[in-house]
Short mmCIF file of C-alpha atoms in Angstrom, two decimals:
data_model
loop_
_atom_site.label_atom_id
_atom_site.label_comp_id
_atom_site.label_asym_id
_atom_site.label_seq_id
_atom_site.Cartn_x
_atom_site.Cartn_y
_atom_site.Cartn_z
CA MET A 1 36.55 -40.25 -53.06
CA SER A 2 39.71 -41.52 -51.42
CA THR A 3 40.87 -37.97 -50.69
CA THR A 4 37.55 -37.16 -49.04
CA VAL A 5 37.76 -40.23 -46.83
CA GLU A 6 41.35 -39.46 -45.88
CA THR A 7 40.48 -35.85 -45.06
CA ALA A 8 37.56 -36.93 -42.89
CA SER A 9 39.76 -39.48 -41.18
CA ALA A 10 42.41 -36.86 -40.46
CA ALA A 11 39.79 -34.50 -39.06
CA ALA A 12 38.49 -37.25 -36.79
CA ARG A 13 41.99 -37.86 -35.48
CA THR A 14 42.70 -34.21 -34.74
CA ALA A 15 39.29 -33.19 -33.36
CA PRO A 16 39.12 -33.26 -29.53
CA ALA A 17 37.23 -36.24 -28.19
CA ALA A 18 33.76 -35.54 -26.81
CA VAL A 19 34.00 -35.36 -23.05
CA ILE A 20 31.52 -35.16 -20.18
CA VAL A 21 32.75 -32.96 -17.35
CA ALA A 22 31.03 -33.01 -13.93
CA ILE A 23 31.75 -30.00 -11.72
CA ASP A 24 30.29 -30.18 -8.22
CA GLY A 25 30.58 -28.11 -5.08
CA PRO A 26 28.69 -25.78 -2.76
CA SER A 27 27.60 -22.22 -3.56
CA GLY A 28 30.23 -19.51 -3.82
CA THR A 29 33.10 -21.70 -5.01
CA GLY A 30 33.09 -20.23 -8.52
CA LYS A 31 31.25 -23.21 -9.98
CA SER A 32 29.05 -21.38 -12.48
CA SER A 33 31.65 -18.91 -13.71
CA THR A 34 34.23 -21.65 -14.07
CA SER A 35 31.90 -24.10 -15.78
CA LYS A 36 30.66 -21.58 -18.35
CA ALA A 37 34.19 -20.38 -19.16
CA VAL A 38 35.58 -23.91 -19.49
CA ALA A 39 32.72 -24.95 -21.76
CA ALA A 40 33.18 -21.84 -23.93
CA GLN A 41 36.95 -22.32 -24.23
CA LEU A 42 36.67 -25.99 -25.16
CA GLY A 43 33.64 -25.71 -27.43
CA LEU A 44 31.42 -27.78 -25.15
CA SER A 45 27.79 -27.43 -24.13
CA TYR A 46 26.99 -26.21 -20.60
CA LEU A 47 24.29 -27.10 -18.11
CA ASP A 48 23.51 -25.37 -14.82
CA THR A 49 21.55 -28.04 -12.96
CA GLY A 50 20.93 -25.75 -10.01
CA ALA A 51 18.91 -23.48 -12.30
CA GLN A 52 16.60 -26.41 -13.05
CA TYR A 53 15.87 -26.94 -9.36
CA ARG A 54 15.35 -23.21 -8.96
CA ALA A 55 12.98 -23.27 -11.94
CA ILE A 56 10.79 -26.00 -10.51
CA THR A 57 10.81 -24.21 -7.13
CA TRP A 58 9.74 -20.96 -8.81
CA TRP A 59 6.92 -22.79 -10.59
CA MET A 60 5.75 -24.34 -7.30
CA LEU A 61 5.69 -20.94 -5.58
CA ASN A 62 3.80 -19.36 -8.49
CA ASN A 63 1.22 -22.13 -8.55
CA GLY A 64 0.30 -22.17 -4.88
CA ILE A 65 2.11 -25.38 -3.99
CA ASP A 66 3.01 -25.66 -0.29
CA VAL A 67 6.79 -26.04 -0.54
CA GLN A 68 6.91 -27.27 3.06
CA ASN A 69 4.72 -30.24 2.11
CA PRO A 70 6.77 -32.99 0.38
CA ALA A 71 3.66 -34.91 -0.66
CA GLU A 72 2.18 -31.87 -2.38
CA ILE A 73 5.51 -31.14 -4.08
CA ALA A 74 5.78 -34.75 -5.27
CA THR A 75 2.29 -34.68 -6.79
CA ALA A 76 3.00 -31.48 -8.72
CA ALA A 77 6.59 -32.26 -9.77
CA GLY A 78 5.77 -33.60 -13.22
CA LYS A 79 3.59 -30.68 -14.31
CA PRO A 80 6.04 -27.90 -15.34
CA VAL A 81 7.97 -28.18 -18.62
CA ILE A 82 11.54 -27.04 -18.03
CA VAL A 83 13.84 -26.41 -21.01
CA SER A 84 17.51 -25.53 -20.59
CA GLY A 85 19.56 -23.86 -23.33
CA THR A 86 23.15 -25.16 -23.28
CA ASP A 87 25.11 -22.39 -25.02
CA PRO A 88 27.73 -21.38 -22.41
CA SER A 89 27.86 -17.80 -23.73
CA ALA A 90 24.10 -17.37 -23.28
CA PRO A 91 22.52 -20.15 -21.18
CA THR A 92 18.74 -19.97 -20.97
CA ILE A 93 15.98 -21.62 -18.99
CA THR A 94 12.25 -21.55 -19.60
CA VAL A 95 9.31 -22.93 -17.64
CA ASP A 96 6.22 -23.70 -19.71
CA GLY A 97 7.69 -21.51 -22.43
CA GLU A 98 8.31 -18.51 -20.14
CA ASP A 99 11.80 -17.10 -19.60
CA ALA A 100 12.65 -17.84 -15.98
CA SER A 101 16.33 -16.87 -15.90
CA GLY A 102 15.70 -13.74 -13.83
CA PRO A 103 12.88 -14.80 -11.48
CA ILE A 104 14.62 -18.00 -10.35
CA ARG A 105 17.38 -15.93 -8.74
CA SER A 106 15.04 -14.20 -6.29
CA GLN A 107 15.66 -14.47 -2.56
CA GLU A 108 12.35 -16.27 -2.12
CA VAL A 109 13.39 -19.04 -4.53
CA THR A 110 16.85 -19.20 -2.95
CA SER A 111 15.36 -19.75 0.50
CA LYS A 112 13.00 -22.51 -0.69
CA VAL A 113 15.01 -24.45 -3.28
CA SER A 114 16.67 -26.82 -0.79
CA ALA A 115 13.30 -28.01 0.51
CA VAL A 116 11.91 -28.60 -2.98
CA SER A 117 15.05 -30.25 -4.34
CA ALA A 118 15.17 -32.67 -1.40
CA VAL A 119 11.94 -34.35 -2.50
CA PRO A 120 12.86 -37.69 -4.19
CA GLU A 121 10.23 -37.34 -6.93
CA VAL A 122 11.64 -33.94 -7.90
CA ARG A 123 15.18 -35.26 -8.00
CA ALA A 124 14.19 -38.29 -10.09
CA LEU A 125 12.51 -36.12 -12.71
CA ILE A 126 15.23 -33.49 -12.89
CA THR A 127 18.01 -36.10 -12.87
CA GLU A 128 16.52 -37.84 -15.91
CA LEU A 129 16.20 -34.47 -17.66
CA GLN A 130 19.87 -33.75 -16.95
CA ARG A 131 20.97 -37.15 -18.24
CA SER A 132 19.02 -36.72 -21.46
CA ILE A 133 20.65 -33.32 -22.07
CA ALA A 134 24.10 -34.81 -21.48
CA ARG A 135 23.38 -37.69 -23.87
CA GLU A 136 22.39 -35.27 -26.62
CA ALA A 137 25.54 -33.10 -26.35
CA GLU A 138 27.45 -34.25 -29.43
CA ARG A 139 30.71 -32.45 -28.69
CA GLY A 140 30.55 -33.00 -24.95
CA ILE A 141 29.24 -30.97 -22.04
CA VAL A 142 30.19 -29.34 -18.75
CA VAL A 143 27.52 -30.08 -16.15
CA GLU A 144 27.63 -28.21 -12.85
CA GLY A 145 25.73 -29.01 -9.69
CA ARG A 146 25.93 -30.76 -6.35
CA ASP A 147 25.43 -34.44 -7.19
CA ILE A 148 26.61 -34.71 -10.79
CA GLY A 149 29.67 -36.88 -10.22
CA THR A 150 28.00 -39.04 -7.59
CA THR A 151 24.44 -39.51 -8.89
CA VAL A 152 23.53 -37.83 -12.16
CA LEU A 153 26.58 -38.74 -14.27
CA PRO A 154 28.66 -41.22 -12.25
CA ASP A 155 30.44 -42.29 -15.46
CA ALA A 156 31.49 -38.74 -16.40
CA ASP A 157 34.91 -38.61 -18.07
CA ILE A 158 36.24 -36.23 -15.46
CA LYS A 159 34.85 -35.11 -12.11
CA ILE A 160 35.91 -31.95 -10.34
CA PHE A 161 34.84 -30.84 -6.88
CA LEU A 162 35.33 -27.15 -6.11
CA THR A 163 35.66 -26.02 -2.51
CA ALA A 164 36.46 -22.77 -0.69
CA SER A 165 36.31 -21.47 2.86
CA PRO A 166 32.91 -20.21 4.08
CA GLU A 167 34.41 -16.74 4.45
CA ALA A 168 35.65 -16.61 0.85
CA ARG A 169 32.38 -17.98 -0.46
CA ALA A 170 30.33 -15.46 1.52
CA ALA A 171 32.49 -12.59 0.26
CA ARG A 172 31.98 -13.70 -3.36
CA ARG A 173 28.25 -14.17 -2.95
CA SER A 174 27.88 -10.79 -1.20
CA GLY A 175 29.66 -9.22 -4.16
CA GLU A 176 27.06 -10.77 -6.48
CA LEU A 177 24.16 -9.73 -4.27
CA LYS A 178 24.69 -5.98 -3.97
CA GLY A 179 23.95 -4.58 -0.53
CA SER A 180 23.77 -7.96 1.20
CA ASP A 181 25.09 -8.47 4.72
CA LEU A 182 28.30 -10.53 4.77
CA ALA A 183 27.57 -12.32 8.06
CA ALA A 184 24.02 -13.11 7.00
CA THR A 185 25.26 -14.39 3.64
CA ARG A 186 27.79 -16.66 5.34
CA GLU A 187 25.11 -18.00 7.66
CA ALA A 188 22.80 -18.69 4.73
CA LEU A 189 25.55 -20.53 2.84
CA VAL A 190 26.39 -22.72 5.83
CA LYS A 191 22.69 -23.49 6.32
CA ARG A 192 22.34 -24.39 2.64
CA ASP A 193 25.41 -26.65 2.86
CA ALA A 194 23.91 -28.50 5.80
CA ALA A 195 20.59 -28.97 4.00
CA ASP A 196 22.20 -30.15 0.76
CA SER A 197 24.74 -32.44 2.44
CA GLY A 198 22.21 -33.89 4.88
CA ARG A 199 19.35 -34.74 2.52
CA LYS A 200 18.66 -38.44 2.05
CA THR A 201 18.36 -38.33 -1.73
CA SER A 202 21.49 -37.44 -3.73
CA PRO A 203 23.24 -35.28 -1.12
CA LEU A 204 25.99 -32.82 -1.92
CA ALA A 205 29.13 -34.95 -1.81
CA LYS A 206 32.51 -35.31 -3.44
CA ALA A 207 32.78 -38.36 -5.69
CA ALA A 208 35.57 -40.75 -4.71
CA ASP A 209 37.29 -40.24 -8.07
CA ALA A 210 36.82 -36.47 -8.26
CA VAL A 211 39.71 -34.01 -8.38
CA GLU A 212 39.29 -31.48 -5.56
CA VAL A 213 40.21 -27.87 -6.29
CA ASP A 214 40.25 -25.41 -3.37
CA THR A 215 39.47 -22.00 -4.86
CA THR A 216 39.88 -19.96 -1.66
CA GLU A 217 43.20 -18.40 -2.66
CA LEU A 218 42.79 -18.67 -6.44
CA THR A 219 41.56 -16.10 -8.90
CA LEU A 220 38.76 -17.11 -11.25
CA ALA A 221 41.25 -17.14 -14.14
CA GLN A 222 43.48 -19.57 -12.23
CA VAL A 223 40.58 -21.90 -11.46
CA ILE A 224 39.49 -21.87 -15.11
CA GLU A 225 43.04 -22.60 -16.29
CA CYS A 226 43.32 -25.49 -13.84
CA VAL A 227 40.06 -27.10 -14.99
CA VAL A 228 40.77 -26.53 -18.70
CA THR A 229 44.12 -28.28 -18.23
CA LEU A 230 42.51 -31.25 -16.46
CA VAL A 231 39.86 -31.62 -19.15
CA GLY A 232 42.42 -31.24 -21.94
CA GLU A 233 44.51 -34.03 -20.46
CA LYS A 234 41.45 -36.29 -20.31
CA GLN A 235 40.52 -35.50 -23.93
CA ALA A 236 44.05 -36.26 -25.10
CA ALA A 237 43.98 -39.61 -23.32
CA LYS A 238 40.65 -40.71 -24.88
#
């Protein structure tokens, strides 16, 4: 019995402490790729909060909701059931039991998600969903978005804010969206930044205690290494 207790105690001492990591920043900074890789390397859960806002936007569009009408959006916000899988190697998202991982990436959803996510009732519902997922992550979680460190998880163990020049971000996003126009992509990113930063409820912003990482001149591998190091230091200090 004593040996069992000692072994368990030793394991508790050597196991990394559970940690909540908030990674914020605008589109095209490498947020998703970095967050998934960091979570996978450290054995943490992963949550793409942007996918949840895309999912509710996709549901609104499919159900005839006028996404230019905040009152109509607010009334419908509680109807869809959104479930996010948190395995970083294969993250999933379903809406009312239907796989939405592909459809939520359409250009139509992309162009409408800022308007839907700006509605306070939508943000309140999705924020509570995100917090519940973080609470249930036993080994810790990497949560990526735009207001995680400031609003969703202000007590996160470590907050990281990724940035990059508009030109670098547009080039990366154009690479993801085959055949897209670079200038048009840059314009869309800047427009999205303005909408996300200017909304009244939970705007895109860097938390005062966040570590800023400019990814403009860094490779993805370098960004991942930087974040893994920061998280590792935080775990060791817990």
